[in-house]
mmCIF file of C-alpha atoms in Angstrom:
data_model
loop_
_atom_site.group_PDB
_atom_site.id
_atom_site.type_symbol
_atom_site.label_atom_id
_atom_site.label_comp_id
_atom_site.label_asym_id
_atom_site.label_seq_id
_atom_site.Cartn_x
_atom_site.Cartn_y
_atom_site.Cartn_z
ATOM 1 C CA MET A 2 216.768 40.847 -126.065
ATOM 2 C CA VAL A 3 219.704 42.842 -125.063
ATOM 3 C CA MET A 4 217.506 45.860 -124.399
ATOM 4 C CA GLY A 5 215.077 43.710 -122.511
ATOM 5 C CA ALA A 6 217.845 42.414 -120.385
ATOM 6 C CA GLY A 7 219.035 45.928 -119.702
ATOM 7 C CA MET A 8 215.600 47.071 -118.828
ATOM 8 C CA SER A 9 215.115 44.196 -116.498
ATOM 9 C CA GLU A 10 218.364 44.958 -114.754
ATOM 10 C CA SER A 11 217.435 48.634 -114.296
ATOM 11 C CA ALA A 12 213.999 47.571 -113.058
ATOM 12 C CA MET A 13 215.503 45.220 -110.551
ATOM 13 C CA SER A 14 217.902 47.935 -109.445
ATOM 14 C CA ALA A 15 214.995 50.309 -109.000
ATOM 15 C CA ALA A 16 213.034 47.629 -107.134
ATOM 16 C CA GLY A 17 215.995 47.090 -104.788
ATOM 17 C CA GLU A 18 216.376 50.774 -104.038
ATOM 18 C CA ALA A 19 212.656 51.303 -103.395
ATOM 19 C CA PRO A 20 212.648 49.624 -99.954
ATOM 20 C CA SER A 21 215.806 51.536 -99.089
ATOM 21 C CA LEU A 22 214.105 54.833 -99.850
ATOM 22 C CA ALA A 23 211.095 53.783 -97.796
ATOM 23 C CA VAL A 24 213.281 52.997 -94.787
ATOM 24 C CA ASP A 25 215.105 56.280 -95.104
ATOM 25 C CA SER A 26 211.859 58.212 -95.198
ATOM 26 C CA HIS A 27 210.627 56.519 -92.002
ATOM 27 C CA THR A 28 213.943 57.220 -90.236
ATOM 28 C CA ALA A 29 213.844 60.847 -91.248
ATOM 29 C CA ALA A 30 210.300 61.179 -90.004
ATOM 30 C CA ALA A 31 211.262 59.611 -86.636
ATOM 31 C CA GLU A 32 214.239 61.916 -86.293
ATOM 32 C CA MET A 33 212.101 64.968 -87.066
ATOM 33 C CA HIS A 34 209.533 63.883 -84.429
ATOM 34 C CA ALA A 35 212.264 63.359 -81.856
ATOM 35 C CA GLN A 36 213.707 66.785 -82.583
ATOM 36 C CA ASP A 37 210.252 68.328 -82.217
ATOM 37 C CA SER A 38 209.774 66.571 -78.862
ATOM 38 C CA GLU A 39 213.165 67.760 -77.621
ATOM 39 C CA SER A 40 212.484 71.308 -78.752
ATOM 40 C CA ASP A 41 209.085 71.214 -76.967
ATOM 41 C CA SER A 42 210.668 69.929 -73.749
ATOM 42 C CA GLU A 43 213.422 72.552 -73.954
ATOM 43 C CA GLU A 44 210.844 75.272 -74.460
ATOM 44 C CA SER A 45 208.797 74.029 -71.497
ATOM 45 C CA GLU A 46 211.934 73.852 -69.359
ATOM 46 C CA MET A 47 212.934 77.361 -70.427
ATOM 47 C CA ALA A 48 209.422 78.601 -69.575
ATOM 48 C CA GLU A 49 209.531 76.997 -66.072
ATOM 49 C CA ALA A 50 213.086 78.037 -65.276
ATOM 50 C CA PRO A 51 212.319 81.705 -64.328
ATOM 51 C CA ALA A 52 209.499 80.614 -62.045
ATOM 52 C CA ARG A 53 211.761 78.056 -60.286
ATOM 53 C CA ASP A 54 214.595 80.534 -59.976
ATOM 54 C CA SER A 55 212.335 83.241 -58.564
ATOM 55 C CA ALA A 56 210.664 80.761 -56.185
ATOM 56 C CA ALA A 57 214.004 79.403 -54.989
ATOM 57 C CA GLU A 58 215.412 82.817 -54.077
ATOM 58 C CA ILE A 59 214.225 84.163 -50.675
ATOM 59 C CA PRO A 60 215.198 87.636 -49.513
ATOM 60 C CA VAL A 61 216.184 87.383 -45.830
ATOM 61 C CA THR A 62 216.910 90.439 -43.717
ATOM 62 C CA SER A 63 219.531 89.885 -41.030
ATOM 63 C CA ASN A 64 220.960 92.846 -39.064
ATOM 64 C CA GLY A 65 219.782 95.287 -41.735
ATOM 65 C CA GLU A 66 221.474 93.513 -44.730
ATOM 66 C CA ASP A 67 219.647 91.727 -47.545
ATOM 67 C CA VAL A 68 221.081 88.327 -48.274
ATOM 68 C CA LYS A 69 219.824 85.892 -50.907
ATOM 69 C CA HIS A 70 220.287 82.199 -50.401
ATOM 70 C CA MET A 71 218.993 79.082 -52.039
ATOM 71 C CA MET A 72 216.395 76.874 -50.375
ATOM 72 C CA THR A 73 218.207 73.701 -49.506
ATOM 73 C CA GLY A 74 216.615 72.350 -46.343
ATOM 74 C CA GLY A 75 213.273 71.715 -44.716
ATOM 75 C CA PRO A 76 211.172 74.149 -42.639
ATOM 76 C CA THR A 77 212.862 76.281 -40.009
ATOM 77 C CA LEU A 78 211.571 78.436 -37.145
ATOM 78 C CA LYS A 79 210.536 81.295 -39.474
ATOM 79 C CA GLU A 80 207.133 82.792 -40.056
ATOM 80 C CA THR A 81 206.489 83.017 -43.846
ATOM 81 C CA ARG A 82 203.837 84.808 -45.840
ATOM 82 C CA ILE A 83 203.187 85.132 -49.624
ATOM 83 C CA VAL A 84 203.416 88.692 -50.891
ATOM 84 C CA SER A 85 201.597 88.284 -54.238
ATOM 85 C CA SER A 86 200.165 85.376 -56.171
ATOM 86 C CA SER A 87 198.884 87.120 -59.327
ATOM 87 C CA TYR A 88 200.101 85.731 -62.641
ATOM 88 C CA GLY A 89 202.792 87.722 -64.332
ATOM 89 C CA ASN A 90 203.684 89.739 -61.210
ATOM 90 C CA PRO A 91 207.462 90.133 -60.885
ATOM 91 C CA SER A 92 207.199 89.275 -57.205
ATOM 92 C CA GLU A 93 205.335 86.026 -57.882
ATOM 93 C CA GLY A 94 206.787 83.264 -55.761
ATOM 94 C CA ILE A 95 208.645 85.745 -53.495
ATOM 95 C CA ILE A 96 208.259 84.771 -49.840
ATOM 96 C CA GLU A 97 209.235 87.033 -46.955
ATOM 97 C CA ALA A 98 210.600 85.352 -43.827
ATOM 98 C CA GLU A 99 210.127 86.973 -40.430
ATOM 99 C CA PRO A 100 211.381 85.869 -36.983
ATOM 100 C CA TYR A 101 209.220 83.311 -35.220
ATOM 101 C CA ARG A 102 207.430 84.972 -32.298
ATOM 102 C CA GLY A 103 205.371 82.189 -30.753
ATOM 103 C CA GLY A 104 205.849 78.789 -29.275
ATOM 104 C CA LEU A 105 209.147 78.331 -27.458
ATOM 105 C CA LYS A 106 209.998 80.768 -24.671
ATOM 106 C CA ASN A 107 213.149 81.106 -22.686
ATOM 107 C CA THR A 108 212.133 80.603 -19.082
ATOM 108 C CA GLN A 109 215.604 80.655 -17.571
ATOM 109 C CA SER A 110 216.757 83.928 -16.102
ATOM 110 C CA GLY A 111 220.374 82.840 -16.136
ATOM 111 C CA PRO A 112 222.608 79.809 -16.178
ATOM 112 C CA VAL A 113 222.429 77.658 -13.056
ATOM 113 C CA VAL A 114 225.343 75.315 -12.797
ATOM 114 C CA ILE A 115 225.698 72.858 -9.937
ATOM 115 C CA THR A 116 228.797 70.799 -10.250
ATOM 116 C CA ASP A 117 229.763 67.740 -8.329
ATOM 117 C CA ASP A 118 232.607 69.669 -6.668
ATOM 118 C CA ILE A 119 230.219 72.202 -5.095
ATOM 119 C CA SER A 120 227.945 69.438 -3.809
ATOM 120 C CA LYS A 121 230.921 67.594 -2.371
ATOM 121 C CA ASN A 122 232.211 70.744 -0.651
ATOM 122 C CA ILE A 123 228.816 71.398 0.962
ATOM 123 C CA ALA A 124 228.600 67.797 2.146
ATOM 124 C CA LEU A 125 232.121 67.947 3.564
ATOM 125 C CA GLU A 126 231.378 71.193 5.419
ATOM 126 C CA LYS A 127 228.253 69.704 7.002
ATOM 127 C CA LEU A 128 230.145 66.561 7.920
ATOM 128 C CA GLU A 129 232.877 68.634 9.538
ATOM 129 C CA GLN A 130 230.307 70.613 11.547
ATOM 130 C CA VAL A 131 228.672 67.419 12.783
ATOM 131 C CA LYS A 132 232.076 66.043 13.706
ATOM 132 C CA LYS A 133 232.996 69.145 15.737
ATOM 133 C CA TRP A 134 229.605 69.160 17.456
ATOM 134 C CA SER A 135 229.924 65.478 18.366
ATOM 135 C CA ILE A 136 233.402 65.944 19.832
ATOM 136 C CA SER A 137 232.341 69.002 21.841
ATOM 137 C CA THR A 138 229.201 67.274 23.122
ATOM 138 C CA TYR A 139 231.199 64.234 24.177
ATOM 139 C CA LYS A 140 233.756 66.311 26.052
ATOM 140 C CA CYS A 141 231.079 68.378 27.826
ATOM 141 C CA THR A 142 229.058 65.306 28.799
ATOM 142 C CA ARG A 143 232.158 63.661 30.205
ATOM 143 C CA GLN A 144 232.964 66.822 32.184
ATOM 144 C CA VAL A 145 229.458 67.037 33.684
ATOM 145 C CA LEU A 146 229.522 63.379 34.723
ATOM 146 C CA SER A 147 232.973 63.784 36.240
ATOM 147 C CA GLU A 148 231.787 66.760 38.305
ATOM 148 C CA LYS A 149 228.692 64.934 39.546
ATOM 149 C CA LEU A 150 230.752 61.876 40.473
ATOM 150 C CA GLY A 151 233.325 64.040 42.233
ATOM 151 C CA ARG A 152 236.202 63.050 39.956
ATOM 152 C CA GLY A 153 236.602 66.175 37.849
ATOM 153 C CA SER A 154 237.689 69.688 38.778
ATOM 154 C CA LYS A 155 235.382 72.684 38.347
ATOM 155 C CA THR A 156 236.155 76.349 37.805
ATOM 156 C CA VAL A 157 234.267 78.400 40.392
ATOM 157 C CA ASP A 158 233.930 82.173 40.778
ATOM 158 C CA LEU A 159 232.726 82.366 44.373
ATOM 159 C CA GLU A 160 231.489 85.951 44.237
ATOM 160 C CA LEU A 161 229.632 85.489 40.964
ATOM 161 C CA GLU A 162 228.178 82.139 41.996
ATOM 162 C CA SER A 163 226.809 83.628 45.208
ATOM 163 C CA GLN A 164 225.140 86.462 43.263
ATOM 164 C CA ILE A 165 223.551 83.943 40.891
ATOM 165 C CA GLU A 166 222.205 81.888 43.794
ATOM 166 C CA ILE A 167 220.758 85.015 45.415
ATOM 167 C CA LEU A 168 219.095 85.957 42.124
ATOM 168 C CA ARG A 169 217.481 82.530 41.746
ATOM 169 C CA ASP A 170 216.230 82.614 45.325
ATOM 170 C CA THR A 171 214.882 86.150 44.809
ATOM 171 C CA LYS A 172 213.031 85.030 41.688
ATOM 172 C CA LYS A 173 211.317 82.215 43.614
ATOM 173 C CA LYS A 174 210.222 84.585 46.377
ATOM 174 C CA TYR A 175 208.956 87.173 43.914
ATOM 175 C CA GLU A 176 206.998 84.505 42.074
ATOM 176 C CA ASN A 177 205.323 83.570 45.357
ATOM 177 C CA LEU A 178 204.572 87.256 46.032
ATOM 178 C CA LEU A 179 203.103 87.584 42.560
ATOM 179 C CA ARG A 180 200.912 84.521 43.102
ATOM 180 C CA LEU A 181 199.525 85.905 46.380
ATOM 181 C CA ALA A 182 198.883 89.346 44.884
ATOM 182 C CA ARG A 183 196.924 87.787 42.029
ATOM 183 C CA GLN A 184 194.946 85.699 44.502
ATOM 184 C CA MET A 185 194.140 88.826 46.547
ATOM 185 C CA ALA A 186 193.072 90.723 43.426
ATOM 186 C CA THR A 187 190.782 87.883 42.366
ATOM 187 C CA GLN A 188 189.132 87.632 45.735
ATOM 188 C CA PHE A 189 188.866 91.389 46.183
ATOM 189 C CA TYR A 190 187.263 91.660 42.755
ATOM 190 C CA GLN A 191 184.562 89.268 43.938
ATOM 191 C CA VAL A 192 184.088 91.404 47.089
ATOM 192 C CA VAL A 193 183.659 94.548 44.985
ATOM 193 C CA GLN A 194 181.104 92.839 42.762
ATOM 194 C CA THR A 195 179.220 91.630 45.841
ATOM 195 C CA GLN A 196 179.256 95.165 47.286
ATOM 196 C CA ARG A 197 177.821 96.546 44.058
ATOM 197 C CA GLN A 198 175.001 93.986 44.054
ATOM 198 C CA LEU A 199 174.364 94.585 47.749
ATOM 199 C CA GLY A 200 174.139 98.344 47.200
ATOM 200 C CA ASP A 201 171.644 97.821 44.377
ATOM 201 C CA ALA A 202 169.548 95.567 46.611
ATOM 202 C CA PHE A 203 169.538 98.136 49.454
ATOM 203 C CA GLY A 204 168.529 100.867 47.045
ATOM 204 C CA GLU A 205 165.630 98.824 45.693
ATOM 205 C CA LEU A 206 164.398 98.004 49.192
ATOM 206 C CA SER A 207 164.605 101.650 50.236
ATOM 207 C CA VAL A 208 162.075 102.445 47.537
ATOM 208 C CA LYS A 209 159.750 99.533 48.255
ATOM 209 C CA SER A 210 159.921 99.829 52.047
ATOM 210 C CA PRO A 211 158.799 103.342 53.082
ATOM 211 C CA GLU A 212 159.067 102.531 56.790
ATOM 212 C CA LEU A 213 162.802 101.644 56.368
ATOM 213 C CA HIS A 214 163.559 104.061 53.591
ATOM 214 C CA GLU A 215 166.328 105.953 55.398
ATOM 215 C CA GLU A 216 168.063 102.869 56.805
ATOM 216 C CA PHE A 217 168.158 101.074 53.462
ATOM 217 C CA GLY A 218 169.242 104.301 51.804
ATOM 218 C CA TYR A 219 172.248 104.773 54.129
ATOM 219 C CA ASN A 220 173.421 101.222 53.567
ATOM 220 C CA ALA A 221 172.972 101.550 49.806
ATOM 221 C CA GLU A 222 175.141 104.696 49.732
ATOM 222 C CA THR A 223 177.792 103.094 51.944
ATOM 223 C CA GLN A 224 178.059 99.992 49.746
ATOM 224 C CA LYS A 225 178.249 102.066 46.580
ATOM 225 C CA LEU A 226 181.024 104.196 48.098
ATOM 226 C CA LEU A 227 182.913 101.070 49.158
ATOM 227 C CA CYS A 228 182.436 99.654 45.668
ATOM 228 C CA LYS A 229 183.874 102.790 44.104
ATOM 229 C CA ASN A 230 186.861 102.821 46.467
ATOM 230 C CA GLY A 231 187.280 99.090 45.933
ATOM 231 C CA GLU A 232 187.539 99.595 42.163
ATOM 232 C CA THR A 233 190.191 102.227 42.800
ATOM 233 C CA LEU A 234 192.148 99.900 45.062
ATOM 234 C CA LEU A 235 191.737 97.076 42.571
ATOM 235 C CA GLY A 236 193.279 99.266 39.870
ATOM 236 C CA ALA A 237 196.288 99.947 42.126
ATOM 237 C CA ILE A 238 196.682 96.223 42.903
ATOM 238 C CA ASN A 239 196.511 95.275 39.215
ATOM 239 C CA PHE A 240 199.164 97.892 38.425
ATOM 240 C CA PHE A 241 201.352 96.423 41.169
ATOM 241 C CA ILE A 242 200.862 92.914 39.751
ATOM 242 C CA ALA A 243 201.727 94.002 36.193
ATOM 243 C CA SER A 244 204.948 95.719 37.300
ATOM 244 C CA VAL A 245 206.131 92.784 39.424
ATOM 245 C CA ASN A 246 205.266 90.359 36.624
ATOM 246 C CA THR A 247 207.422 92.337 34.190
ATOM 247 C CA LEU A 248 210.290 92.340 36.674
ATOM 248 C CA VAL A 249 210.086 88.605 37.381
ATOM 249 C CA ASN A 250 209.201 87.077 34.003
ATOM 250 C CA LYS A 251 211.119 89.436 31.717
ATOM 251 C CA THR A 252 213.928 91.327 33.431
ATOM 252 C CA ILE A 253 215.072 88.609 35.844
ATOM 253 C CA GLU A 254 214.377 85.861 33.293
ATOM 254 C CA ASP A 255 216.580 87.549 30.672
ATOM 255 C CA THR A 256 219.414 87.727 33.188
ATOM 256 C CA LEU A 257 219.007 84.041 34.065
ATOM 257 C CA ILE A 258 219.204 83.151 30.360
ATOM 258 C CA ALA A 259 222.556 84.963 30.217
ATOM 259 C CA VAL A 260 223.598 83.003 33.329
ATOM 260 C CA LYS A 261 222.674 79.766 31.557
ATOM 261 C CA HIS A 262 224.911 80.675 28.609
ATOM 262 C CA TYR A 263 227.697 81.479 31.053
ATOM 263 C CA GLU A 264 227.359 78.092 32.778
ATOM 264 C CA ASN A 265 227.462 76.257 29.441
ATOM 265 C CA ALA A 266 230.594 78.179 28.490
ATOM 266 C CA ARG A 267 232.124 77.245 31.850
ATOM 267 C CA ILE A 268 231.484 73.542 31.216
ATOM 268 C CA GLU A 269 233.054 73.768 27.756
ATOM 269 C CA TYR A 270 236.048 75.626 29.180
ATOM 270 C CA ASP A 271 236.604 73.023 31.897
ATOM 271 C CA ALA A 272 236.149 70.174 29.401
ATOM 272 C CA TYR A 273 238.878 71.471 27.066
ATOM 273 C CA ARG A 274 241.066 72.426 30.028
ATOM 274 C CA THR A 275 240.877 68.870 31.348
ATOM 275 C CA ASP A 276 241.618 67.477 27.889
ATOM 276 C CA LEU A 277 244.684 69.702 27.559
ATOM 277 C CA GLU A 278 245.951 68.727 31.010
ATOM 278 C CA GLU A 279 245.646 65.019 30.144
ATOM 279 C CA LEU A 280 247.600 65.495 26.915
ATOM 280 C CA ASN A 281 250.335 67.463 28.693
ATOM 281 C CA LEU A 282 250.774 64.621 31.192
ATOM 282 C CA GLY A 283 251.371 62.125 28.371
ATOM 283 C CA PRO A 284 254.470 61.599 26.208
ATOM 284 C CA ARG A 285 255.497 64.139 23.599
ATOM 285 C CA ASP A 286 256.258 62.728 20.162
ATOM 286 C CA ALA A 287 255.437 63.365 16.507
ATOM 287 C CA VAL A 288 251.917 62.026 17.033
ATOM 288 C CA THR A 289 250.954 63.804 20.263
ATOM 289 C CA ILE A 290 252.516 67.238 19.614
ATOM 290 C CA PRO A 291 249.999 68.205 16.864
ATOM 291 C CA LYS A 292 247.177 67.046 19.148
ATOM 292 C CA ILE A 293 248.508 69.159 22.004
ATOM 293 C CA GLU A 294 248.766 72.212 19.780
ATOM 294 C CA GLN A 295 245.213 71.727 18.527
ATOM 295 C CA SER A 296 243.948 71.204 22.084
ATOM 296 C CA GLN A 297 245.769 74.358 23.213
ATOM 297 C CA LEU A 298 244.070 76.332 20.436
ATOM 298 C CA GLN A 299 240.602 75.048 21.348
ATOM 299 C CA PHE A 300 241.278 75.710 25.027
ATOM 300 C CA GLN A 301 242.225 79.320 24.291
ATOM 301 C CA ILE A 302 239.085 79.874 22.192
ATOM 302 C CA HIS A 303 236.778 78.573 24.920
ATOM 303 C CA LYS A 304 238.682 80.460 27.618
ATOM 304 C CA GLU A 305 238.073 83.762 25.809
ATOM 305 C CA LYS A 306 234.399 82.898 25.388
ATOM 306 C CA PHE A 307 234.099 81.990 29.063
ATOM 307 C CA ASP A 308 235.769 85.206 30.243
ATOM 308 C CA LYS A 309 233.600 87.315 27.975
ATOM 309 C CA LEU A 310 230.346 85.762 29.225
ATOM 310 C CA ARG A 311 231.473 85.983 32.833
ATOM 311 C CA GLY A 312 232.036 89.710 32.496
ATOM 312 C CA SER A 313 228.694 90.132 30.732
ATOM 313 C CA VAL A 314 226.832 88.302 33.502
ATOM 314 C CA SER A 315 228.522 90.397 36.195
ATOM 315 C CA VAL A 316 227.404 93.609 34.489
ATOM 316 C CA LYS A 317 223.833 92.351 34.015
ATOM 317 C CA LEU A 318 223.555 91.306 37.631
ATOM 318 C CA LYS A 319 224.665 94.746 38.757
ATOM 319 C CA PHE A 320 222.148 96.559 36.566
ATOM 320 C CA LEU A 321 219.409 94.124 37.517
ATOM 321 C CA ASP A 322 219.950 94.752 41.200
ATOM 322 C CA GLU A 323 219.719 98.524 40.687
ATOM 323 C CA ASN A 324 216.600 98.210 38.531
ATOM 324 C CA LYS A 325 214.964 95.807 40.972
ATOM 325 C CA ILE A 326 215.448 98.171 43.906
ATOM 326 C CA LYS A 327 214.038 101.115 41.971
ATOM 327 C CA VAL A 328 210.981 99.246 40.671
ATOM 328 C CA MET A 329 210.094 97.536 43.940
ATOM 329 C CA HIS A 330 210.517 100.755 45.925
ATOM 330 C CA ASN A 331 207.839 102.460 43.815
ATOM 331 C CA GLN A 332 205.514 99.471 43.719
ATOM 332 C CA LEU A 333 205.686 98.805 47.448
ATOM 333 C CA LEU A 334 204.978 102.464 48.161
ATOM 334 C CA LEU A 335 201.981 102.305 45.823
ATOM 335 C CA PHE A 336 200.618 99.155 47.418
ATOM 336 C CA HIS A 337 200.988 100.458 50.968
ATOM 337 C CA ASN A 338 199.414 103.852 50.343
ATOM 338 C CA ALA A 339 196.499 102.421 48.346
ATOM 339 C CA VAL A 340 195.615 99.739 50.892
ATOM 340 C CA SER A 341 195.969 102.156 53.823
ATOM 341 C CA ALA A 342 193.779 104.792 52.180
ATOM 342 C CA TYR A 343 191.109 102.248 51.278
ATOM 343 C CA PHE A 344 190.697 100.741 54.713
ATOM 344 C CA ALA A 345 190.916 104.176 56.329
ATOM 345 C CA GLY A 346 188.053 105.297 54.154
ATOM 346 C CA ASN A 347 190.104 108.170 52.785
ATOM 347 C CA GLN A 348 188.773 108.438 49.274
ATOM 348 C CA HIS A 349 190.730 111.596 48.463
ATOM 349 C CA GLN A 350 194.049 110.040 49.455
ATOM 350 C CA LEU A 351 193.245 106.916 47.431
ATOM 351 C CA GLU A 352 192.605 109.002 44.343
ATOM 352 C CA GLN A 353 195.843 110.916 44.908
ATOM 353 C CA VAL A 354 197.770 107.659 44.996
ATOM 354 C CA LEU A 355 196.451 106.729 41.553
ATOM 355 C CA LYS A 356 197.329 110.149 40.168
ATOM 356 C CA GLN A 357 200.819 109.901 41.632
ATOM 357 C CA PHE A 358 201.526 106.682 39.739
ATOM 358 C CA HIS A 359 199.553 107.680 36.612
ATOM 359 C CA ILE A 360 197.054 104.834 36.945
ATOM 360 C CA LYS A 361 193.900 105.107 34.839
ATOM 361 C CA LEU A 362 190.724 103.304 35.846
ATOM 362 C CA LYS A 363 187.742 102.168 33.824
ATOM 363 C CA ALA A 364 184.655 104.348 33.724
ATOM 364 C CA PRO A 365 182.540 104.095 36.905
ATOM 365 C CA GLY A 366 179.841 101.461 36.671
ATOM 366 C CA SER A 367 181.512 99.660 33.768
ATOM 367 C CA ASP A 368 180.581 96.010 33.697
ATOM 368 C CA GLY A 369 183.352 94.963 31.329
ATOM 369 C CA PRO A 370 185.736 92.139 32.289
ATOM 370 C CA SER A 371 188.549 93.030 34.638
ATOM 371 C CA TRP A 372 192.212 92.521 33.971
ATOM 372 C CA LEU A 373 192.131 89.226 35.855
ATOM 373 C CA GLU A 374 189.160 87.919 33.906
ATOM 374 C CA GLU A 375 191.008 88.516 30.645
ATOM 375 C CA GLN A 376 193.923 86.354 31.736
#
């Protein structure tokens, strides 16, 4: 019984330890599986590490130096290309980066900076110019009205003013002479054309009328000779017209433009002179003295301008008078000799006149438009 009891106790002890051994065996198996899984994951991570490291390193060339940096951001303006993608190649995953050559272009040739200060300065300069122009225009308008109403004084150079009046009167008379010469040329051109047609008609009748052959023939030759001389005279008249037109509408007109500038300068001078005289008649204090000084400065500027233009006009009038005498002497001699030779029937003298003045005519019998028809 004692042995049985001992056996039963050992059996119970063994039965109690059996579940414990079973639990330990399951725990050991779980731990071994976990270790295997961790070792597999470590091996896979170790196998992927070189590929990640090699893919993360990018050789970049900048100014001739190779620099390696890690990829940390998104795409940049670089052009990339894969060098090799074969398995096991040491350069697998290596990517070369080159500068981006397309897309954005710099269209500015240089910096253009417009600040508010520059714009303000330009606006102020324009405003100041408008202000000066307005003041000057007001003063000149007041001066002109004062002169016309007989209230203002006027600076007059009697000798120069008389020369200007003579020039204006001469221009009017020369314009009338030019008008009459053009009218004569137009009418004489029609006479020459009629003489040519009349000569052709006489010549045709001399052939068709045997009984009056000689009479029609004489008249045909006379009209043709008159037509030829008329064309010569017409060339001399047209040359006369061209020379007088140049004198009147260019030489004299240029001088009158200079006279106009002189008269405007005279009005400005008198306007600022009157303004200065009015300020000098008033009281002198801290307010008026700066105005008087400014008015004195403006008066001096316009006085110098007026004197300069007055001298220039005097010189131009002198040269114009000399040039006018020389030109008109030659042209009047041409006109007289040509007209006299034509109506005297002196063909040789008429041709000599044209040679003397180097006048070239159109070819005989030319039916082209005349100088007057082209106008």
